[in-house]
Short mmCIF file of C-alpha atoms and ligand atoms in Angstrom, two decimals:
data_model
loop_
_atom_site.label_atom_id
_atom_site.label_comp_id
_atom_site.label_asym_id
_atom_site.label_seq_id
_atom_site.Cartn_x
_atom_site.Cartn_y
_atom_site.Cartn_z
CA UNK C 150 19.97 -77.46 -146.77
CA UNK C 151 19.93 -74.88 -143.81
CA UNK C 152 23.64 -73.39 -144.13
CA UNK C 153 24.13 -73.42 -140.54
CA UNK C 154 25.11 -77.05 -139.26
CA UNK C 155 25.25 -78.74 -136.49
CA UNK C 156 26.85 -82.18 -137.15
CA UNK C 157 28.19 -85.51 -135.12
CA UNK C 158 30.43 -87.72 -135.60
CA UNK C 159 30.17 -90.83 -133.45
CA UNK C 160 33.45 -92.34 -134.19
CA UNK C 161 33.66 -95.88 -133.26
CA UNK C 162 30.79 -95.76 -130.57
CA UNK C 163 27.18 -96.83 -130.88
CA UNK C 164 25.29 -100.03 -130.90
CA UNK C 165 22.15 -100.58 -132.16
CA UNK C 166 20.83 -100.04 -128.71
CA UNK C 167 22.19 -96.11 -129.16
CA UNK C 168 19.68 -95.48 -131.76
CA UNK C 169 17.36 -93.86 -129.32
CA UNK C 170 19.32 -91.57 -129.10
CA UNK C 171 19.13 -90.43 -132.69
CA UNK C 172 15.61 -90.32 -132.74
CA UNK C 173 15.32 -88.00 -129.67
CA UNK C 174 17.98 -85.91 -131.61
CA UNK C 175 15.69 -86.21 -134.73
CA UNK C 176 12.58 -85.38 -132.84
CA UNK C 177 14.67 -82.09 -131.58
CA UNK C 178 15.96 -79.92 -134.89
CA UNK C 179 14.81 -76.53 -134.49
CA UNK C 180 13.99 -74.86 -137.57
CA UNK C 181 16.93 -72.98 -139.68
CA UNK C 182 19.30 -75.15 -139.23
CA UNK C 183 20.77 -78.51 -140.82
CA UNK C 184 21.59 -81.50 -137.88
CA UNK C 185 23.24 -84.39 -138.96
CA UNK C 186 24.49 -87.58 -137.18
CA UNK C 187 27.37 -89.86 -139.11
CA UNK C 188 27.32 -93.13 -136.67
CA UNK C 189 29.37 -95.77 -137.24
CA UNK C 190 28.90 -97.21 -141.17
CA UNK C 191 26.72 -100.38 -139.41
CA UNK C 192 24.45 -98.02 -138.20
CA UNK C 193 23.95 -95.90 -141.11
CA UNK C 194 21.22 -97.28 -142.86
CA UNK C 195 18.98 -98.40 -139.12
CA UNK C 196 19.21 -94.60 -138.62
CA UNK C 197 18.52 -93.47 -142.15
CA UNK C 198 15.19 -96.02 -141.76
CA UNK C 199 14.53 -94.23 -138.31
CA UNK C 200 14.83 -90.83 -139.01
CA UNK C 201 13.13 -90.73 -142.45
CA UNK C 202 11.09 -88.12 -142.79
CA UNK C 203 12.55 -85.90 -139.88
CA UNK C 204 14.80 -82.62 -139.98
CA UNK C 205 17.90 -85.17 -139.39
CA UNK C 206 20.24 -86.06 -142.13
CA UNK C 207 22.34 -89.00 -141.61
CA UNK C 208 26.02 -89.29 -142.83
CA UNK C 209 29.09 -91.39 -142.74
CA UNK C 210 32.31 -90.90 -141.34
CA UNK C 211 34.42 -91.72 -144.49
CA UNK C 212 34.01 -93.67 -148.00
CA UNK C 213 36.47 -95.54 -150.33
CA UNK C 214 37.43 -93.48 -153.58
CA UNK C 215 36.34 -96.27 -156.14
CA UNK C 216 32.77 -96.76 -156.70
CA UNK C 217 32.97 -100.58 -156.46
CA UNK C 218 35.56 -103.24 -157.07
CA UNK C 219 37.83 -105.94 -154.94
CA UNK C 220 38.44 -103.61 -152.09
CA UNK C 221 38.05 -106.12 -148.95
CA UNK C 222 36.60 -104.38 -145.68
CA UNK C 223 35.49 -101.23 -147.95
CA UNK C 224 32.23 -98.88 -147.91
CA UNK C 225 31.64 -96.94 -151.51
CA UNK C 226 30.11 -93.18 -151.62
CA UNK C 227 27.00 -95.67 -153.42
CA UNK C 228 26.67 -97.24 -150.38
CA UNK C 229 26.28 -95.06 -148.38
CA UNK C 230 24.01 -92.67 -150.57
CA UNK C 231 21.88 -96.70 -150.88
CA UNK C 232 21.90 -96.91 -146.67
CA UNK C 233 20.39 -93.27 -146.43
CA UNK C 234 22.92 -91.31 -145.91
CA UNK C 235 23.03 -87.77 -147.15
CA UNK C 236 26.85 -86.69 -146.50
CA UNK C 237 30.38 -87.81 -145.65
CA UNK C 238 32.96 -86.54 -143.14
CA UNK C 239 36.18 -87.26 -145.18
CA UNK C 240 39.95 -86.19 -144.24
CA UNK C 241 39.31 -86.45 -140.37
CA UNK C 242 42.88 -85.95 -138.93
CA UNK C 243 42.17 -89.70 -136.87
CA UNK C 244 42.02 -91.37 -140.49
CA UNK C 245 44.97 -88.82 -141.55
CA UNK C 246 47.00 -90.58 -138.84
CA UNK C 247 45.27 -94.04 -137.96
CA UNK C 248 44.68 -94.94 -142.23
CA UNK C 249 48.21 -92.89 -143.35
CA UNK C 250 45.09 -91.06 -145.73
CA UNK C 251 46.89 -88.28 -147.82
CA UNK C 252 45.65 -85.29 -149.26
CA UNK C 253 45.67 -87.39 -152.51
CA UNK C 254 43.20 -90.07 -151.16
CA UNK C 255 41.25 -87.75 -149.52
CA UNK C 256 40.58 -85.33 -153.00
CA UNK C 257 39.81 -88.92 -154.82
CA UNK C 258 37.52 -89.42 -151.91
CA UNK C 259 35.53 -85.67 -152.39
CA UNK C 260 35.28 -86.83 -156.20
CA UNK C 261 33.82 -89.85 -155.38
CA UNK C 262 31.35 -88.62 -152.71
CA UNK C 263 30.21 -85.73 -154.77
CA UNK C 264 29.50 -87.75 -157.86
CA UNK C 265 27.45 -90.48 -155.41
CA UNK C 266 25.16 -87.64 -154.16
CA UNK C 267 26.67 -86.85 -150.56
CA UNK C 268 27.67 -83.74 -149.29
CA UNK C 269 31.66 -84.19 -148.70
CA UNK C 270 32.31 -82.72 -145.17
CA UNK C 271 36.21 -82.26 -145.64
CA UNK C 272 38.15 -81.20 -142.16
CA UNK C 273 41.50 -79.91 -141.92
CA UNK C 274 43.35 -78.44 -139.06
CA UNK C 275 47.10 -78.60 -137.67
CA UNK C 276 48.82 -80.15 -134.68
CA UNK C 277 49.84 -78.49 -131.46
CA UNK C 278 53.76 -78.48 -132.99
CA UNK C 279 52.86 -76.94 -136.23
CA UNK C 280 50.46 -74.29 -134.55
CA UNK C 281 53.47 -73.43 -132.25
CA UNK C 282 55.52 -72.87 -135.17
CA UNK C 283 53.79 -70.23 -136.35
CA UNK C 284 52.79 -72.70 -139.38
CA UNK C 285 48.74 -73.31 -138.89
CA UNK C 286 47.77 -71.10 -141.34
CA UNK C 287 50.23 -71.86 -144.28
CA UNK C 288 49.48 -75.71 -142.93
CA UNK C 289 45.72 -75.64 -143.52
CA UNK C 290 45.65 -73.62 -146.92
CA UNK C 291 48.25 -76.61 -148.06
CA UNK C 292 45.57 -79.18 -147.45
CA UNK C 293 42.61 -76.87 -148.69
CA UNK C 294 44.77 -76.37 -152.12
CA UNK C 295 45.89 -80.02 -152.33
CA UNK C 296 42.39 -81.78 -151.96
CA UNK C 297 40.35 -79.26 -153.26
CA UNK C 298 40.13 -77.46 -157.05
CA UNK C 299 37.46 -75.96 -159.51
CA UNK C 300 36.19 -79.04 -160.43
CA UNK C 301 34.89 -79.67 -157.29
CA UNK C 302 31.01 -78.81 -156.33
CA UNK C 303 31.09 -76.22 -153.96
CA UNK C 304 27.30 -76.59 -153.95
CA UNK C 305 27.90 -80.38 -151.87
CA UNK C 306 30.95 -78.75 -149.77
CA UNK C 307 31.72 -78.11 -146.35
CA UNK C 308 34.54 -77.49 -144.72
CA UNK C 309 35.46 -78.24 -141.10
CA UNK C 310 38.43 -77.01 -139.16
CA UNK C 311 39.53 -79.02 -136.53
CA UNK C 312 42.33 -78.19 -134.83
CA UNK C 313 43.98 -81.49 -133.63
CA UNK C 314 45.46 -80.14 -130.43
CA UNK C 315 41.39 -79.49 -129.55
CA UNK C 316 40.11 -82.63 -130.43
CA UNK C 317 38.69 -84.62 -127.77
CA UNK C 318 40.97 -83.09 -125.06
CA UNK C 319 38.93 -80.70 -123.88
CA UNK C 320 40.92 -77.75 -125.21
CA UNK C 321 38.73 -75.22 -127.78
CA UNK C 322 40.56 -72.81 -129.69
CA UNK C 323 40.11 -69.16 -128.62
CA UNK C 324 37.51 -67.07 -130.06
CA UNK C 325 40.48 -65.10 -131.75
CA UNK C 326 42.15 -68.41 -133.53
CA UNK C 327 38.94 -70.08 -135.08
CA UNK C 328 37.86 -66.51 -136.69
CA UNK C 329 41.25 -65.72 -137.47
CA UNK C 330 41.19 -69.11 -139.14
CA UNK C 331 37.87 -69.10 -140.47
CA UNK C 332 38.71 -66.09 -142.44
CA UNK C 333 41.84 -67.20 -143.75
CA UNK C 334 39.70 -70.78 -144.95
CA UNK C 335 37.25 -68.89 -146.50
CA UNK C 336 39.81 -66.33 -148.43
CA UNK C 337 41.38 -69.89 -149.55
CA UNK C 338 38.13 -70.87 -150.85
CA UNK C 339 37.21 -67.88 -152.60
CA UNK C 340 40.76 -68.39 -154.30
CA UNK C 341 39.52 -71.78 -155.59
CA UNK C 342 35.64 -71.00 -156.11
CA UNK C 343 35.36 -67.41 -156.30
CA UNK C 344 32.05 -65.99 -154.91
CA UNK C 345 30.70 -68.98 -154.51
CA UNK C 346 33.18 -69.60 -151.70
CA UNK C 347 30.98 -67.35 -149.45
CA UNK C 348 28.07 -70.35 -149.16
CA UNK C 349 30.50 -73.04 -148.14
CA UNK C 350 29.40 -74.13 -144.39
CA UNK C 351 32.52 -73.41 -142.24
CA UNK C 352 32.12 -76.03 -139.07
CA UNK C 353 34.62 -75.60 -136.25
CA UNK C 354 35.39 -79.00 -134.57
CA UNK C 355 37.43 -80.13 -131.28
CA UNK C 356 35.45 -80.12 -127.71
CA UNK C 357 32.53 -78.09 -129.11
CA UNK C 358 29.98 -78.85 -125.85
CA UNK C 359 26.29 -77.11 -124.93
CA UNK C 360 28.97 -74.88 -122.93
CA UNK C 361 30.92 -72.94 -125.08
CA UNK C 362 29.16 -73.67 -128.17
CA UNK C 363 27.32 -70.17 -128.41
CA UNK C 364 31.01 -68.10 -127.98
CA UNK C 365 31.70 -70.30 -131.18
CA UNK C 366 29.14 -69.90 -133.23
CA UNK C 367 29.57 -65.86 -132.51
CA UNK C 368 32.52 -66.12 -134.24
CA UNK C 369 32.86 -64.32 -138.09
CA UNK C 370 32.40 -66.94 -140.89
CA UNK C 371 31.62 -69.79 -138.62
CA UNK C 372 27.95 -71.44 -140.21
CA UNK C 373 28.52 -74.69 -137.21
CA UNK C 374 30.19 -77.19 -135.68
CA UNK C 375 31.49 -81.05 -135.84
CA UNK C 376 31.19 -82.26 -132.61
CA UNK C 377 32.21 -85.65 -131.21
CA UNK C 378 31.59 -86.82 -127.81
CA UNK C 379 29.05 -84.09 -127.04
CA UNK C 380 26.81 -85.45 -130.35
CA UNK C 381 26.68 -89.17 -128.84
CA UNK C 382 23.55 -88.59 -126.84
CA UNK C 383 21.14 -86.54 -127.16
CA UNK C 384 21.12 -84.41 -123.79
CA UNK C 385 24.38 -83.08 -124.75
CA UNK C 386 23.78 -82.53 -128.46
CA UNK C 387 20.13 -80.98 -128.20
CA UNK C 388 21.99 -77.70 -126.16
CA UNK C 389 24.11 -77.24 -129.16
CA UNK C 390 21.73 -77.42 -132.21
CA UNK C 391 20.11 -74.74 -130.16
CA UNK C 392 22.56 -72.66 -129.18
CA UNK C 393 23.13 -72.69 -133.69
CA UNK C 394 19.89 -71.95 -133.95
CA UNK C 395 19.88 -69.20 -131.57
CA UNK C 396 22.97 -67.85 -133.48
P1 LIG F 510 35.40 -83.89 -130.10
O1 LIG F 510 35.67 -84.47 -131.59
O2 LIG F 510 34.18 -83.02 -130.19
O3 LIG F 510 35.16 -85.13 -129.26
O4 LIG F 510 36.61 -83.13 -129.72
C1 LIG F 510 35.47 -83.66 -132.72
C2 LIG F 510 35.83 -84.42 -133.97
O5 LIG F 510 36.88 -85.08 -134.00
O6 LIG F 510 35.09 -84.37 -134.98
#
């Protein structure tokens, strides 16, 4: 796996009549980089059977922490690894907030990916409040610290920051916040992992568009991006996976 990434996460859109779209976005990876596209869990395994045999990796946007059992409404890491997929987004702040998911759930969650075979694509990131405290740094190193230890596999790790004041508003962070940020995840990382900290993908996340993706990706110890609503069709995502390439 390419360490620079260019990854979507759909959210709750897409219908089996989106799939096009996936496979215009699979017939698009340039070379040198990793794409991936984690549609809704229903879609999973139709786009895992689409893009087989393409540069596009297919993932899902979260997995219970058990590997089976009497856990109504659930999807296991094994299920998804059985639909195709190949990773996991897992501690998205809308799960943090919608599901009440704490940094306990979400490190049984890594475990469980890991140990299934999918790359656990853990985001973190503060709120507008706790970034205008002065507290985004200390914030994000808490929930780096409390989901993440030794035993984990850095080799099926990435991290994406994801500021939530950026998320689907429109708003980016500044050039100066996400590498000032960046550096400060990666120095929490190399705390945990030592050197091997330095091959973790870094993806920055919250209104990444074909726009300003290429001032992003310039940024130190950014390796991509999580993108939401500019990874649901493929005329907006295609500008970005090249824009990583071109990086
Ligand atoms: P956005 O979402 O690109 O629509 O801001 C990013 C995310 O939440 O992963």
């Amino acid at each position: 796996m390419a360490k620079k990434i260019a990854a979507g996460n759909w959210k709750m859109n897409g219908l089996m009549g989106d799939l096009p779209q996936i496979d215009a976005i699979a017939a698009a990876v340039p070379t040198g980089i990793t794409a991936l596209i984690c549609p809704p869990a229903l879609l999973v395994a139709p786009a895992a059977a689409r893009t087989a045999g393409t540069a596009l990796r297919i993932g899902g946007q979260t997995c219970h922490s058990a590997a089976k059992g009497a856990h109504t409404g659930e999807i296991s890491a094994n299920m998804l690894r059985d639909a195709g997929a190949d990773a996991v987004i897992l501690g998205h702040s809308e799960r943090r907030q919608d599901q009440g998911e704490t940094d306990a759930d979400i490190a049984a969650k890594i475990s469980a990916a890991q140990s299934a075979g999918l790359q656990a694509i853990f985001c973190v990131g503060e709120s507008e409040a706790t970034r205008d405290a002065g507290h985004a740094l200390a914030h994000v190193a808490d929930q780096i610290t409390a989901a993440l230890n030794a035993n984990c596999d850095a080799q099926q790790l990435m991290v994406a920051y994801e500021p939530i004041w950026a998320i689907g508003t429109g708003k980016t962070a500044t050039p100066v916040q996400i590498s000032e940020m960046h550096a400060h995840i990666r120095a929490t990382l190399a705390g945990i992992f030592g050197d091997t900290a330095q091959d973790i993908p870094l993806l920055y996340g919250g209104s990444v568009n074909a726009t300003n993706a290429a001032e992003i990706f310039a940024c130190p110890n950014v390796d991509g991006a999580l993108v939401g609503g500019a990874s649901l069709t493929a005329d907006n995502f295609i500008p970005i996976m090249q824009a990583l390439a071109a990086a």
